[in-house]
Amino acid sequence: MHLIENEFEQKLLHELPPHARDIGVDLLSTRSLGDLLLMLDENQVDKELLSVKKVPSNLWEPILRAALLAKTTYFLPDSELSQEEVLFLIKAACMSAGYPLTDYSLANIIELTEEDMPVFHRWLLQLTKNLKEKRLDQAN
């Protein structure tokens, strides 16, 4: 029985070697989005966690980015989310996927991920639609 019910982007997790993927899945299921962002920002390798599975430290950042992408795309579009929360999720997901919004337009990311990251692609489409609806509601 799977504990995770929602679909989420797994491409980056699948690109990891199996022993590193195990750590990514563990981080996905046990750490909050805020914790994952903080871990990535601090960029301090958790050598103890890596040593359990004999994972080299150079895989730490790819593991974190894979877990972060999976975690952000696990959040379903919800009308209760504020514009700021939706933008935050989009920015975090794009950055973790390797497409920071400082370097790519959202339209470009949506186009680039259509075949390669289908779950992320659909998630981005849903969240940008949600964002447009919120902006229209605010304008009225």
C-alpha angles and dihedrals in degrees: 000000000000118000092202112075104176125076113250137178110274102169096104091045090053091051090062122089110261096256091051091044089058089059091047092052090047091052090047093054100038107034130068123236089252092052092051092049091049092048091051092046093049091046092203112149114232095223093177092057092046094047092059090066096028092243117162116243093240087073093058096093095044089050092051093046091049092049091045093051091048092047096049094047089050088070108092120220106265131182088222092066114098122232089254092053092048091049090047092053092046093049093047093047094046092048093049091048090056096255106104114190088233088068104027135042117236090242090053092050091050090052094044094051100046096100102018100047108019097170092049089046093053091043091053091049091051095047094046089050088050090049093050090050091051091051091050091049090051092050092053 
